[in-house]
Amino acid sequence: MDIQALYQLFRQHPSITTDSRNCLPGSIFFALKGENFDGNKFALQALEQGCAYAVIDNPAYKANDRCIVTENCLQTLQQLANYHRNVLKTPVIAITGTNGKTTTKELTATTLGCKYRVLYTQGNFNNHIGVPLTLLKLTEQHQMAIIEMGANHPGEIRTLAGIAEPDYGVITNVARAHLEGFGSFEGVIRTKSELYDFLRQNGKHVFVNRDNPYLYPRTVGMERTEYGTQPDASLFGQLTDCNPYLSFWFEYRGERFEVHTHLIGNYNLENALAAICIATYFGVDGQAIARAISAYIPQNRRSQLQKGERNTLIIDAYNANPTSMEAAISNFAQMEVAPKALLLGDMRELGTESAAEHQKIVDLIRSFQFDRVYLAGSEFSAVAHGLPVFPDTDSLLDFLKAEPLSGYHILIKGSNSMHMERCIDLL
């Protein structure tokens, strides 16, 4: 079955699933494969659960005429998404970057939502599977799509851009993360800049941070709109407070707007300015933008402040890399609260740079006067040199059960695989 014929079936059954346990009546099941599973084995189950069709790539599992055999289910899913995107021609904004892409995506959706009907990436659906699944949720009612793109290996942003074919794009920043996959910081820059490559080659528009020395020069000659903290940017703003919540102002059409957010961390200023830059470009009213960002409540363990019965928690535990860890610790050190405690887990996927990067964080911690510091993980254990450290998160949890903290402001951060969020209920 060619992609046009499959697309006609999709128009009749515009719901896609890759999970045979979650089948809406009349949906289409795609039998994707992974390291530990083969979706082909669940095609019949998906049909029995209510799917109208099952797309498979192993003919041995063709149970009936409602099984559509293709050479590669993942590639077919991606081709279908690209075809759908081009049929609807909905303007697509792509967002990538080492840090801040999810927060920027959420703020952009919040601000554009003041004027437009927006589809945007949910959760962490930002990879080779999540991007096509998001695009396939587009309907004629949507006026704009915001697609988050993640990567930990070279070429992945190029692939995602080829699927989504964005009309606009922003790279929030580049930093030393996923070095195991990228090989070097230069590899990070090259991979993230694959979004610029697509936009440049296709004559599309880029939003860029005027203050970023790595990214701004790479947009020379492109159709671009700049944001930053200096007046020479098209959209600029300045931090006014961050104790504990981020407050700032921005100027738009000669008028200044004050914003008081529920975001923790001065590093979120550039994320907010990126979203505002995009929203103003599309004609959203400045006052509406300020209200929308002020009302936004962060979720998913990103830049959240949570007051419990015994402690006040700053939860930034969704992920961590050297740049985000340094920013979070430095911002926490500047907050005018006391006493302060750090609960930090290992930063993963740093390859041969891991020991050196963890040592830098330990040195940074020692440069401040935190009241309590607790580290967890094998990487921190190798360089802690006298700081309290636990071999893993479970050991830290056992300690917190035996020695509960009370009356502290506590920063919790670590790579997602460390599951530092498990500490929350004990604090």
mmCIF file with all atom_site columns, N, CA and C in Angstrom, residues 102-103 106 263 296-304 315 318:
data_model
loop_
_atom_site.group_PDB
_atom_site.id
_atom_site.type_symbol
_atom_site.label_atom_id
_atom_site.label_alt_id
_atom_site.label_comp_id
_atom_site.label_asym_id
_atom_site.label_entity_id
_atom_site.label_seq_id
_atom_site.pdbx_PDB_ins_code
_atom_site.Cartn_x
_atom_site.Cartn_y
_atom_site.Cartn_z
_atom_site.occupancy
_atom_site.B_iso_or_equiv
_atom_site.pdbx_formal_charge
_atom_site.auth_seq_id
_atom_site.auth_comp_id
_atom_site.auth_asym_id
_atom_site.auth_atom_id
_atom_site.pdbx_PDB_model_num
ATOM 1  N N  . THR A 1 102 ? 11.783 22.406 26.511 1.00 0.00 ? 102 THR A N  1
ATOM 2  C CA . THR A 1 102 ? 10.417 22.077 26.939 1.00 0.00 ? 102 THR A CA 1
ATOM 3  C C  . THR A 1 102 ? 9.738  23.294 27.576 1.00 0.00 ? 102 THR A C  1
ATOM 4  N N  . THR A 1 103 ? 10.453 24.011 28.431 1.00 0.00 ? 103 THR A N  1
ATOM 5  C CA . THR A 1 103 ? 9.878  25.213 29.034 1.00 0.00 ? 103 THR A CA 1
ATOM 6  C C  . THR A 1 103 ? 9.559  26.247 27.959 1.00 0.00 ? 103 THR A C  1
ATOM 7  N N  . GLU A 1 106 ? 6.450  25.163 26.142 1.00 0.00 ? 106 GLU A N  1
ATOM 8  C CA . GLU A 1 106 ? 5.243  25.390 26.945 1.00 0.00 ? 106 GLU A CA 1
ATOM 9  C C  . GLU A 1 106 ? 4.875  26.871 26.969 1.00 0.00 ? 106 GLU A C  1
ATOM 10 N N  . LEU A 1 263 ? 8.124  30.615 37.722 1.00 0.00 ? 263 LEU A N  1
ATOM 11 C CA . LEU A 1 263 ? 9.315  29.857 37.355 1.00 0.00 ? 263 LEU A CA 1
ATOM 12 C C  . LEU A 1 263 ? 10.457 30.150 38.319 1.00 0.00 ? 263 LEU A C  1
ATOM 13 N N  . TYR A 1 296 ? 1.348  31.044 33.971 1.00 0.00 ? 296 TYR A N  1
ATOM 14 C CA . TYR A 1 296 ? 1.841  29.702 33.673 1.00 0.00 ? 296 TYR A CA 1
ATOM 15 C C  . TYR A 1 296 ? 2.440  29.037 34.920 1.00 0.00 ? 296 TYR A C  1
ATOM 16 N N  . ILE A 1 297 ? 2.010  27.797 35.188 1.00 0.00 ? 297 ILE A N  1
ATOM 17 C CA . ILE A 1 297 ? 2.517  27.026 36.325 1.00 0.00 ? 297 ILE A CA 1
ATOM 18 C C  . ILE A 1 297 ? 3.365  25.878 35.786 1.00 0.00 ? 297 ILE A C  1
ATOM 19 N N  . PRO A 1 298 ? 4.668  25.825 36.079 1.00 0.00 ? 298 PRO A N  1
ATOM 20 C CA . PRO A 1 298 ? 5.511  24.746 35.554 1.00 0.00 ? 298 PRO A CA 1
ATOM 21 C C  . PRO A 1 298 ? 5.107  23.396 36.109 1.00 0.00 ? 298 PRO A C  1
ATOM 22 N N  . GLN A 1 299 ? 5.303  22.374 35.297 1.00 0.00 ? 299 GLN A N  1
ATOM 23 C CA . GLN A 1 299 ? 4.955  21.003 35.667 1.00 0.00 ? 299 GLN A CA 1
ATOM 24 C C  . GLN A 1 299 ? 6.147  20.096 35.371 1.00 0.00 ? 299 GLN A C  1
ATOM 25 N N  . ASN A 1 300 ? 5.941  18.798 35.587 1.00 0.00 ? 300 ASN A N  1
ATOM 26 C CA . ASN A 1 300 ? 6.908  17.773 35.176 1.00 0.00 ? 300 ASN A CA 1
ATOM 27 C C  . ASN A 1 300 ? 8.289  17.941 35.797 1.00 0.00 ? 300 ASN A C  1
ATOM 28 N N  . ARG A 1 301 ? 8.337  18.429 37.049 1.00 0.00 ? 301 ARG A N  1
ATOM 29 C CA . ARG A 1 301 ? 9.595  18.504 37.796 1.00 0.00 ? 301 ARG A CA 1
ATOM 30 C C  . ARG A 1 301 ? 10.602 19.428 37.143 1.00 0.00 ? 301 ARG A C  1
ATOM 31 N N  . ARG A 1 302 ? 10.125 20.470 36.480 1.00 0.00 ? 302 ARG A N  1
ATOM 32 C CA . ARG A 1 302 ? 11.001 21.460 35.856 1.00 0.00 ? 302 ARG A CA 1
ATOM 33 C C  . ARG A 1 302 ? 10.774 22.818 36.511 1.00 0.00 ? 302 ARG A C  1
ATOM 34 N N  . SER A 1 303 ? 11.798 23.341 37.162 1.00 0.00 ? 303 SER A N  1
ATOM 35 C CA . SER A 1 303 ? 11.762 24.702 37.730 1.00 0.00 ? 303 SER A CA 1
ATOM 36 C C  . SER A 1 303 ? 10.541 24.931 38.606 1.00 0.00 ? 303 SER A C  1
ATOM 37 N N  . GLN A 1 304 ? 10.191 23.919 39.400 1.00 0.00 ? 304 GLN A N  1
ATOM 38 C CA . GLN A 1 304 ? 9.016  24.013 40.261 1.00 0.00 ? 304 GLN A CA 1
ATOM 39 C C  . GLN A 1 304 ? 9.408  24.335 41.693 1.00 0.00 ? 304 GLN A C  1
ATOM 40 N N  . ILE A 1 315 ? 12.275 21.906 42.730 1.00 0.00 ? 315 ILE A N  1
ATOM 41 C CA . ILE A 1 315 ? 12.348 20.633 42.021 1.00 0.00 ? 315 ILE A CA 1
ATOM 42 C C  . ILE A 1 315 ? 12.733 20.891 40.567 1.00 0.00 ? 315 ILE A C  1
ATOM 43 N N  . TYR A 1 318 ? 13.976 16.802 36.399 1.00 0.00 ? 318 TYR A N  1
ATOM 44 C CA . TYR A 1 318 ? 13.638 16.057 35.190 1.00 0.00 ? 318 TYR A CA 1
ATOM 45 C C  . TYR A 1 318 ? 14.902 15.601 34.467 1.00 0.00 ? 318 TYR A C  1
#
